[in-house]
């Protein structure tokens, strides 16, 4: 068979440079370290600054670098693994859960959420907002929708702040016997609110993980977690949790 047109196309210079730079990041730099400026890097690798910028932009897109105006280009931490296994089944806020409660409001949920919860569209539910941080950087934001029927004793709890009320909702939810959960993952675009929380521009690629929690023969809660696609990767296994991978030896899943 002959060589196809695509097979005969030479590798772009910036793509080769990206590979070289990626190897340098692994061997010469540490997480959070600021790289030399563009002029120095271009001179070191013998390329034009335009080629260098293309390579840096690709590495940023892949989550290897962070580029901040006024700070420079820094080495990003390892990607966070979003496990899609379902063997580990626990309520939010239990076990090794590293999410941080932010606040809690009582409001009508989106139509799709109301349908999943089998609750009327105009019935308010508890909406717990939580965040996930890795190496001091926001990597995920979650909205946990909890019908009032799942936490009937909550009105009697005195919660002085929205954060305290969020924690109270999580505690009350854990009184139910968890019968199971399912999880779906899809690629999406960051909405304005998610973008602000994740320090990204609106429309940036994100991973949206939707988890339904079952108790008493119904959906007792629904979580919609939005992860930065440039800092997260899917892992497949039986753990079912979200793991932070800190070293090359732990990258394989």
PDB file of C-alpha atoms in Angstrom:
ATOM      1  CA  UNK A   1       0.000   0.000   0.000  1.00  0.00           C
ATOM      2  CA  UNK A   2       1.143   3.528  -0.728  1.00  0.00           C
ATOM      3  CA  UNK A   3       1.743   6.292   1.778  1.00  0.00           C
ATOM      4  CA  UNK A   4      -1.328   8.423   2.459  1.00  0.00           C
ATOM      5  CA  UNK A   5      -1.235  12.186   2.162  1.00  0.00           C
ATOM      6  CA  UNK A   6      -1.582  12.607   5.925  1.00  0.00           C
ATOM      7  CA  UNK A   7       1.259  10.181   6.595  1.00  0.00           C
ATOM      8  CA  UNK A   8       3.571  12.207   4.358  1.00  0.00           C
ATOM      9  CA  UNK A   9       2.899  15.513   6.132  1.00  0.00           C
ATOM     10  CA  UNK A  10       5.947  16.454   8.254  1.00  0.00           C
ATOM     11  CA  UNK A  11       5.505  17.098  11.963  1.00  0.00           C
ATOM     12  CA  UNK A  12       5.075  20.834  12.631  1.00  0.00           C
ATOM     13  CA  UNK A  13       8.047  22.479  14.329  1.00  0.00           C
ATOM     14  CA  UNK A  14       5.960  23.652  17.266  1.00  0.00           C
ATOM     15  CA  UNK A  15       4.693  20.106  17.866  1.00  0.00           C
ATOM     16  CA  UNK A  16       8.216  18.702  18.011  1.00  0.00           C
ATOM     17  CA  UNK A  17       9.183  21.566  20.313  1.00  0.00           C
ATOM     18  CA  UNK A  18       6.195  20.766  22.535  1.00  0.00           C
ATOM     19  CA  UNK A  19       7.531  17.245  22.997  1.00  0.00           C
ATOM     20  CA  UNK A  20      11.008  18.542  23.837  1.00  0.00           C
ATOM     21  CA  UNK A  21       9.588  21.087  26.274  1.00  0.00           C
ATOM     22  CA  UNK A  22       7.399  18.452  27.912  1.00  0.00           C
ATOM     23  CA  UNK A  23      10.452  16.274  28.570  1.00  0.00           C
ATOM     24  CA  UNK A  24      12.267  19.293  30.019  1.00  0.00           C
ATOM     25  CA  UNK A  25       9.342  20.006  32.353  1.00  0.00           C
ATOM     26  CA  UNK A  26       9.568  16.457  33.693  1.00  0.00           C
ATOM     27  CA  UNK A  27      13.330  16.467  34.219  1.00  0.00           C
ATOM     28  CA  UNK A  28      14.362  20.041  34.974  1.00  0.00           C
ATOM     29  CA  UNK A  29      11.460  21.883  36.600  1.00  0.00           C
ATOM     30  CA  UNK A  30       9.224  21.487  39.632  1.00  0.00           C
ATOM     31  CA  UNK A  31       5.535  22.257  40.123  1.00  0.00           C
ATOM     32  CA  UNK A  32       4.964  25.983  40.469  1.00  0.00           C
ATOM     33  CA  UNK A  33       8.380  26.941  39.129  1.00  0.00           C
ATOM     34  CA  UNK A  34       8.432  29.926  36.762  1.00  0.00           C
ATOM     35  CA  UNK A  35       9.941  29.211  33.345  1.00  0.00           C
ATOM     36  CA  UNK A  36      12.527  31.513  31.712  1.00  0.00           C
ATOM     37  CA  UNK A  37      11.034  34.212  29.505  1.00  0.00           C
ATOM     38  CA  UNK A  38      10.176  33.594  25.850  1.00  0.00           C
ATOM     39  CA  UNK A  39      13.354  35.190  24.539  1.00  0.00           C
ATOM     40  CA  UNK A  40      15.554  32.917  26.653  1.00  0.00           C
ATOM     41  CA  UNK A  41      13.561  29.794  25.817  1.00  0.00           C
ATOM     42  CA  UNK A  42      13.558  30.546  22.088  1.00  0.00           C
ATOM     43  CA  UNK A  43      17.336  31.036  22.152  1.00  0.00           C
ATOM     44  CA  UNK A  44      17.885  27.842  24.134  1.00  0.00           C
ATOM     45  CA  UNK A  45      15.918  25.674  21.720  1.00  0.00           C
ATOM     46  CA  UNK A  46      16.919  27.536  18.590  1.00  0.00           C
ATOM     47  CA  UNK A  47      13.401  28.379  17.415  1.00  0.00           C
ATOM     48  CA  UNK A  48      11.466  31.492  16.507  1.00  0.00           C
ATOM     49  CA  UNK A  49       9.378  33.045  19.273  1.00  0.00           C
ATOM     50  CA  UNK A  50       6.228  32.432  17.218  1.00  0.00           C
ATOM     51  CA  UNK A  51       7.015  28.697  17.182  1.00  0.00           C
ATOM     52  CA  UNK A  52       7.722  28.776  20.910  1.00  0.00           C
ATOM     53  CA  UNK A  53       4.403  30.479  21.640  1.00  0.00           C
ATOM     54  CA  UNK A  54       2.525  27.792  19.705  1.00  0.00           C
ATOM     55  CA  UNK A  55       4.241  25.068  21.733  1.00  0.00           C
ATOM     56  CA  UNK A  56       3.564  26.856  25.032  1.00  0.00           C
ATOM     57  CA  UNK A  57      -0.083  27.361  24.105  1.00  0.00           C
ATOM     58  CA  UNK A  58      -0.440  23.650  23.369  1.00  0.00           C
ATOM     59  CA  UNK A  59       1.179  22.700  26.689  1.00  0.00           C
ATOM     60  CA  UNK A  60      -1.166  25.096  28.485  1.00  0.00           C
ATOM     61  CA  UNK A  61      -4.132  23.534  26.722  1.00  0.00           C
ATOM     62  CA  UNK A  62      -2.955  20.118  27.868  1.00  0.00           C
ATOM     63  CA  UNK A  63      -2.666  21.338  31.447  1.00  0.00           C
ATOM     64  CA  UNK A  64       1.131  21.167  31.693  1.00  0.00           C
ATOM     65  CA  UNK A  65       1.600  24.923  32.110  1.00  0.00           C
ATOM     66  CA  UNK A  66      -0.187  27.919  33.633  1.00  0.00           C
ATOM     67  CA  UNK A  67       0.326  31.260  31.943  1.00  0.00           C
ATOM     68  CA  UNK A  68      -0.618  34.332  33.996  1.00  0.00           C
ATOM     69  CA  UNK A  69      -0.167  37.959  33.031  1.00  0.00           C
ATOM     70  CA  UNK A  70       2.197  39.655  35.451  1.00  0.00           C
ATOM     71  CA  UNK A  71       3.422  36.321  36.823  1.00  0.00           C
ATOM     72  CA  UNK A  72       4.792  34.406  33.861  1.00  0.00           C
ATOM     73  CA  UNK A  73       4.557  30.788  32.827  1.00  0.00           C
ATOM     74  CA  UNK A  74       4.620  28.250  35.642  1.00  0.00           C
ATOM     75  CA  UNK A  75       4.695  24.453  35.738  1.00  0.00           C
ATOM     76  CA  UNK A  76       1.242  23.061  36.494  1.00  0.00           C
ATOM     77  CA  UNK A  77       0.631  20.317  39.065  1.00  0.00           C
ATOM     78  CA  UNK A  78      -0.176  16.767  37.889  1.00  0.00           C
ATOM     79  CA  UNK A  79      -3.664  16.235  36.540  1.00  0.00           C
ATOM     80  CA  UNK A  80      -6.351  15.149  38.964  1.00  0.00           C
ATOM     81  CA  UNK A  81      -7.886  11.782  38.132  1.00  0.00           C
ATOM     82  CA  UNK A  82     -11.681  11.722  37.937  1.00  0.00           C
ATOM     83  CA  UNK A  83     -12.486   8.064  38.581  1.00  0.00           C
ATOM     84  CA  UNK A  84     -15.623   6.738  36.935  1.00  0.00           C
ATOM     85  CA  UNK A  85     -15.784   3.402  38.756  1.00  0.00           C
ATOM     86  CA  UNK A  86     -18.902   2.804  40.843  1.00  0.00           C
ATOM     87  CA  UNK A  87     -17.867   0.268  43.465  1.00  0.00           C
ATOM     88  CA  UNK A  88     -17.246   2.848  46.193  1.00  0.00           C
ATOM     89  CA  UNK A  89     -20.612   4.256  47.222  1.00  0.00           C
ATOM     90  CA  UNK A  90     -20.716   6.907  49.925  1.00  0.00           C
ATOM     91  CA  UNK A  91     -22.643  10.089  50.585  1.00  0.00           C
ATOM     92  CA  UNK A  92     -20.953  13.409  49.789  1.00  0.00           C
ATOM     93  CA  UNK A  93     -19.040  14.679  52.810  1.00  0.00           C
ATOM     94  CA  UNK A  94     -18.096  11.250  54.182  1.00  0.00           C
ATOM     95  CA  UNK A  95     -14.882   9.234  54.112  1.00  0.00           C
ATOM     96  CA  UNK A  96     -11.962  10.893  52.379  1.00  0.00           C
ATOM     97  CA  UNK A  97     -14.101  13.534  50.700  1.00  0.00           C
ATOM     98  CA  UNK A  98     -11.878  16.575  50.088  1.00  0.00           C
ATOM     99  CA  UNK A  99     -14.570  18.918  48.794  1.00  0.00           C
ATOM    100  CA  UNK A 100     -15.043  22.157  50.740  1.00  0.00           C
ATOM    101  CA  UNK A 101     -18.561  23.413  51.494  1.00  0.00           C
ATOM    102  CA  UNK A 102     -19.085  26.991  50.304  1.00  0.00           C
ATOM    103  CA  UNK A 103     -22.742  27.827  50.840  1.00  0.00           C
ATOM    104  CA  UNK A 104     -26.301  26.547  50.641  1.00  0.00           C
ATOM    105  CA  UNK A 105     -29.426  28.101  49.140  1.00  0.00           C
ATOM    106  CA  UNK A 106     -33.065  27.051  48.841  1.00  0.00           C
ATOM    107  CA  UNK A 107     -34.290  27.470  45.275  1.00  0.00           C
ATOM    108  CA  UNK A 108     -36.075  25.766  42.392  1.00  0.00           C
ATOM    109  CA  UNK A 109     -33.703  23.466  40.482  1.00  0.00           C
ATOM    110  CA  UNK A 110     -33.169  23.392  36.699  1.00  0.00           C
ATOM    111  CA  UNK A 111     -35.816  21.418  34.830  1.00  0.00           C
ATOM    112  CA  UNK A 112     -33.476  18.466  34.116  1.00  0.00           C
ATOM    113  CA  UNK A 113     -32.540  18.221  37.798  1.00  0.00           C
ATOM    114  CA  UNK A 114     -36.192  18.410  38.902  1.00  0.00           C
ATOM    115  CA  UNK A 115     -36.977  15.544  36.536  1.00  0.00           C
ATOM    116  CA  UNK A 116     -34.114  13.434  37.889  1.00  0.00           C
ATOM    117  CA  UNK A 117     -35.216  14.123  41.466  1.00  0.00           C
ATOM    118  CA  UNK A 118     -38.855  13.443  40.547  1.00  0.00           C
ATOM    119  CA  UNK A 119     -39.870  16.698  42.162  1.00  0.00           C
ATOM    120  CA  UNK A 120     -42.149  19.432  40.722  1.00  0.00           C
ATOM    121  CA  UNK A 121     -40.216  22.099  38.822  1.00  0.00           C
ATOM    122  CA  UNK A 122     -41.418  24.880  41.112  1.00  0.00           C
ATOM    123  CA  UNK A 123     -40.566  23.070  44.378  1.00  0.00           C
ATOM    124  CA  UNK A 124     -37.462  24.516  46.007  1.00  0.00           C
ATOM    125  CA  UNK A 125     -34.613  22.175  46.948  1.00  0.00           C
ATOM    126  CA  UNK A 126     -31.459  22.661  48.969  1.00  0.00           C
ATOM    127  CA  UNK A 127     -28.564  23.551  46.655  1.00  0.00           C
ATOM    128  CA  UNK A 128     -25.198  22.974  48.313  1.00  0.00           C
ATOM    129  CA  UNK A 129     -22.238  24.575  46.548  1.00  0.00           C
ATOM    130  CA  UNK A 130     -18.820  23.003  47.104  1.00  0.00           C
ATOM    131  CA  UNK A 131     -15.334  23.492  45.659  1.00  0.00           C
ATOM    132  CA  UNK A 132     -12.267  21.354  45.116  1.00  0.00           C
ATOM    133  CA  UNK A 133      -8.704  22.726  45.265  1.00  0.00           C
ATOM    134  CA  UNK A 134      -5.427  21.057  44.294  1.00  0.00           C
ATOM    135  CA  UNK A 135      -2.024  22.668  44.916  1.00  0.00           C
ATOM    136  CA  UNK A 136      -3.823  25.907  45.825  1.00  0.00           C
ATOM    137  CA  UNK A 137      -5.630  26.014  42.486  1.00  0.00           C
ATOM    138  CA  UNK A 138      -9.403  25.569  41.974  1.00  0.00           C
ATOM    139  CA  UNK A 139      -9.970  22.450  39.867  1.00  0.00           C
ATOM    140  CA  UNK A 140     -13.662  21.651  40.355  1.00  0.00           C
ATOM    141  CA  UNK A 141     -16.979  23.153  41.447  1.00  0.00           C
ATOM    142  CA  UNK A 142     -20.034  21.196  42.511  1.00  0.00           C
ATOM    143  CA  UNK A 143     -23.738  21.851  42.919  1.00  0.00           C
ATOM    144  CA  UNK A 144     -25.441  19.229  45.090  1.00  0.00           C
ATOM    145  CA  UNK A 145     -29.244  19.253  44.815  1.00  0.00           C
ATOM    146  CA  UNK A 146     -31.063  17.796  47.845  1.00  0.00           C
ATOM    147  CA  UNK A 147     -34.908  17.676  48.063  1.00  0.00           C
ATOM    148  CA  UNK A 148     -36.346  18.814  51.360  1.00  0.00           C
ATOM    149  CA  UNK A 149     -37.899  15.356  51.785  1.00  0.00           C
ATOM    150  CA  UNK A 150     -34.373  13.891  52.013  1.00  0.00           C
ATOM    151  CA  UNK A 151     -33.475  16.093  55.002  1.00  0.00           C
ATOM    152  CA  UNK A 152     -36.808  16.619  56.833  1.00  0.00           C
ATOM    153  CA  UNK A 153     -35.190  17.592  60.148  1.00  0.00           C
ATOM    154  CA  UNK A 154     -33.056  20.369  58.673  1.00  0.00           C
ATOM    155  CA  UNK A 155     -35.438  23.283  59.518  1.00  0.00           C
ATOM    156  CA  UNK A 156     -34.907  22.538  63.214  1.00  0.00           C
ATOM    157  CA  UNK A 157     -31.129  22.946  62.888  1.00  0.00           C
ATOM    158  CA  UNK A 158     -29.715  26.347  63.793  1.00  0.00           C
ATOM    159  CA  UNK A 159     -27.045  27.105  61.162  1.00  0.00           C
ATOM    160  CA  UNK A 160     -25.570  30.607  61.662  1.00  0.00           C
ATOM    161  CA  UNK A 161     -23.980  30.804  58.190  1.00  0.00           C
ATOM    162  CA  UNK A 162     -24.522  29.464  54.691  1.00  0.00           C
ATOM    163  CA  UNK A 163     -21.392  27.335  55.026  1.00  0.00           C
ATOM    164  CA  UNK A 164     -22.669  25.849  58.280  1.00  0.00           C
ATOM    165  CA  UNK A 165     -26.036  25.167  56.681  1.00  0.00           C
ATOM    166  CA  UNK A 166     -24.325  23.402  53.787  1.00  0.00           C
ATOM    167  CA  UNK A 167     -22.520  21.146  56.255  1.00  0.00           C
ATOM    168  CA  UNK A 168     -25.798  20.528  58.080  1.00  0.00           C
ATOM    169  CA  UNK A 169     -27.455  19.384  54.844  1.00  0.00           C
ATOM    170  CA  UNK A 170     -24.592  16.942  54.241  1.00  0.00           C
ATOM    171  CA  UNK A 171     -24.836  15.585  57.801  1.00  0.00           C
ATOM    172  CA  UNK A 172     -28.600  15.118  57.596  1.00  0.00           C
ATOM    173  CA  UNK A 173     -28.295  13.423  54.209  1.00  0.00           C
ATOM    174  CA  UNK A 174     -25.985  10.832  55.739  1.00  0.00           C
ATOM    175  CA  UNK A 175     -28.815   9.710  58.049  1.00  0.00           C
ATOM    176  CA  UNK A 176     -30.382   7.970  55.046  1.00  0.00           C
ATOM    177  CA  UNK A 177     -29.241   4.491  54.070  1.00  0.00           C
ATOM    178  CA  UNK A 178     -27.488   4.825  50.716  1.00  0.00           C
ATOM    179  CA  UNK A 179     -28.865   2.143  48.387  1.00  0.00           C
ATOM    180  CA  UNK A 180     -26.674   2.937  45.401  1.00  0.00           C
ATOM    181  CA  UNK A 181     -25.456   5.575  43.010  1.00  0.00           C
ATOM    182  CA  UNK A 182     -24.702   6.024  39.340  1.00  0.00           C
ATOM    183  CA  UNK A 183     -22.375   8.414  37.555  1.00  0.00           C
ATOM    184  CA  UNK A 184     -22.222   9.900  34.069  1.00  0.00           C
ATOM    185  CA  UNK A 185     -19.359  11.930  32.575  1.00  0.00           C
ATOM    186  CA  UNK A 186     -19.496  14.243  29.579  1.00  0.00           C
ATOM    187  CA  UNK A 187     -17.399  16.971  28.009  1.00  0.00           C
ATOM    188  CA  UNK A 188     -18.897  20.449  28.229  1.00  0.00           C
ATOM    189  CA  UNK A 189     -18.144  24.168  28.176  1.00  0.00           C
ATOM    190  CA  UNK A 190     -17.788  26.302  31.290  1.00  0.00           C
ATOM    191  CA  UNK A 191     -20.748  28.546  32.007  1.00  0.00           C
ATOM    192  CA  UNK A 192     -20.078  32.022  33.349  1.00  0.00           C
ATOM    193  CA  UNK A 193     -20.593  31.013  37.007  1.00  0.00           C
ATOM    194  CA  UNK A 194     -18.412  27.900  36.677  1.00  0.00           C
ATOM    195  CA  UNK A 195     -15.722  29.868  34.844  1.00  0.00           C
ATOM    196  CA  UNK A 196     -15.464  32.385  37.704  1.00  0.00           C
ATOM    197  CA  UNK A 197     -15.102  29.636  40.294  1.00  0.00           C
ATOM    198  CA  UNK A 198     -12.571  27.695  38.242  1.00  0.00           C
ATOM    199  CA  UNK A 199     -10.553  30.742  37.170  1.00  0.00           C
ATOM    200  CA  UNK A 200     -11.189  30.046  33.492  1.00  0.00           C
ATOM    201  CA  UNK A 201     -12.785  31.932  30.617  1.00  0.00           C
ATOM    202  CA  UNK A 202     -16.433  31.192  29.799  1.00  0.00           C
ATOM    203  CA  UNK A 203     -16.610  28.435  27.223  1.00  0.00           C
ATOM    204  CA  UNK A 204     -13.409  26.733  28.398  1.00  0.00           C
ATOM    205  CA  UNK A 205     -13.580  22.909  28.141  1.00  0.00           C
ATOM    206  CA  UNK A 206     -14.746  21.144  31.293  1.00  0.00           C
ATOM    207  CA  UNK A 207     -15.676  17.640  32.406  1.00  0.00           C
ATOM    208  CA  UNK A 208     -19.167  17.453  33.867  1.00  0.00           C
ATOM    209  CA  UNK A 209     -19.721  14.534  36.263  1.00  0.00           C
ATOM    210  CA  UNK A 210     -23.350  13.927  37.238  1.00  0.00           C
ATOM    211  CA  UNK A 211     -23.980  11.554  40.159  1.00  0.00           C
ATOM    212  CA  UNK A 212     -27.347  10.337  41.400  1.00  0.00           C
ATOM    213  CA  UNK A 213     -27.620   9.011  44.963  1.00  0.00           C
ATOM    214  CA  UNK A 214     -30.440   6.564  45.737  1.00  0.00           C
ATOM    215  CA  UNK A 215     -32.165   6.015  49.075  1.00  0.00           C
ATOM    216  CA  UNK A 216     -35.636   4.867  50.094  1.00  0.00           C
ATOM    217  CA  UNK A 217     -36.311   3.735  46.551  1.00  0.00           C
ATOM    218  CA  UNK A 218     -35.805   7.165  44.959  1.00  0.00           C
ATOM    219  CA  UNK A 219     -33.157   9.687  43.936  1.00  0.00           C
ATOM    220  CA  UNK A 220     -32.319  11.318  47.269  1.00  0.00           C
ATOM    221  CA  UNK A 221     -29.716  13.758  45.917  1.00  0.00           C
ATOM    222  CA  UNK A 222     -28.055  14.714  42.658  1.00  0.00           C
ATOM    223  CA  UNK A 223     -24.555  16.124  42.217  1.00  0.00           C
ATOM    224  CA  UNK A 224     -23.352  18.083  39.192  1.00  0.00           C
ATOM    225  CA  UNK A 225     -19.574  18.507  39.477  1.00  0.00           C
ATOM    226  CA  UNK A 226     -17.658  20.561  36.920  1.00  0.00           C
ATOM    227  CA  UNK A 227     -13.942  19.821  36.538  1.00  0.00           C
ATOM    228  CA  UNK A 228     -11.362  21.829  34.599  1.00  0.00           C
ATOM    229  CA  UNK A 229     -10.549  19.711  31.560  1.00  0.00           C
ATOM    230  CA  UNK A 230      -6.991  21.070  31.450  1.00  0.00           C
ATOM    231  CA  UNK A 231      -6.206  19.804  34.952  1.00  0.00           C
ATOM    232  CA  UNK A 232      -8.240  16.581  35.108  1.00  0.00           C
ATOM    233  CA  UNK A 233      -8.294  13.236  33.365  1.00  0.00           C
ATOM    234  CA  UNK A 234     -10.677  10.288  33.464  1.00  0.00           C
ATOM    235  CA  UNK A 235      -9.558   7.104  35.241  1.00  0.00           C
ATOM    236  CA  UNK A 236     -11.317   3.771  35.005  1.00  0.00           C
ATOM    237  CA  UNK A 237     -11.295   1.392  37.944  1.00  0.00           C
ATOM    238  CA  UNK A 238     -13.230   0.084  40.892  1.00  0.00           C
ATOM    239  CA  UNK A 239     -12.395   2.800  43.424  1.00  0.00           C
ATOM    240  CA  UNK A 240     -15.161   5.170  42.344  1.00  0.00           C
ATOM    241  CA  UNK A 241     -13.576   8.079  44.196  1.00  0.00           C
ATOM    242  CA  UNK A 242     -11.676  11.109  42.929  1.00  0.00           C
ATOM    243  CA  UNK A 243      -7.961  10.647  43.365  1.00  0.00           C
ATOM    244  CA  UNK A 244      -5.056  13.111  43.266  1.00  0.00           C
ATOM    245  CA  UNK A 245      -2.013  11.719  41.463  1.00  0.00           C
ATOM    246  CA  UNK A 246       1.187  13.368  42.689  1.00  0.00           C
ATOM    247  CA  UNK A 247       3.946  11.495  40.897  1.00  0.00           C
ATOM    248  CA  UNK A 248       4.793   9.806  37.594  1.00  0.00           C
ATOM    249  CA  UNK A 249       4.580   6.372  39.217  1.00  0.00           C
ATOM    250  CA  UNK A 250       0.913   6.983  40.031  1.00  0.00           C
ATOM    251  CA  UNK A 251      -0.121   8.346  36.657  1.00  0.00           C
ATOM    252  CA  UNK A 252      -1.267   5.036  35.175  1.00  0.00           C
ATOM    253  CA  UNK A 253      -4.827   3.994  35.970  1.00  0.00           C
TER     254      UNK A 253
END
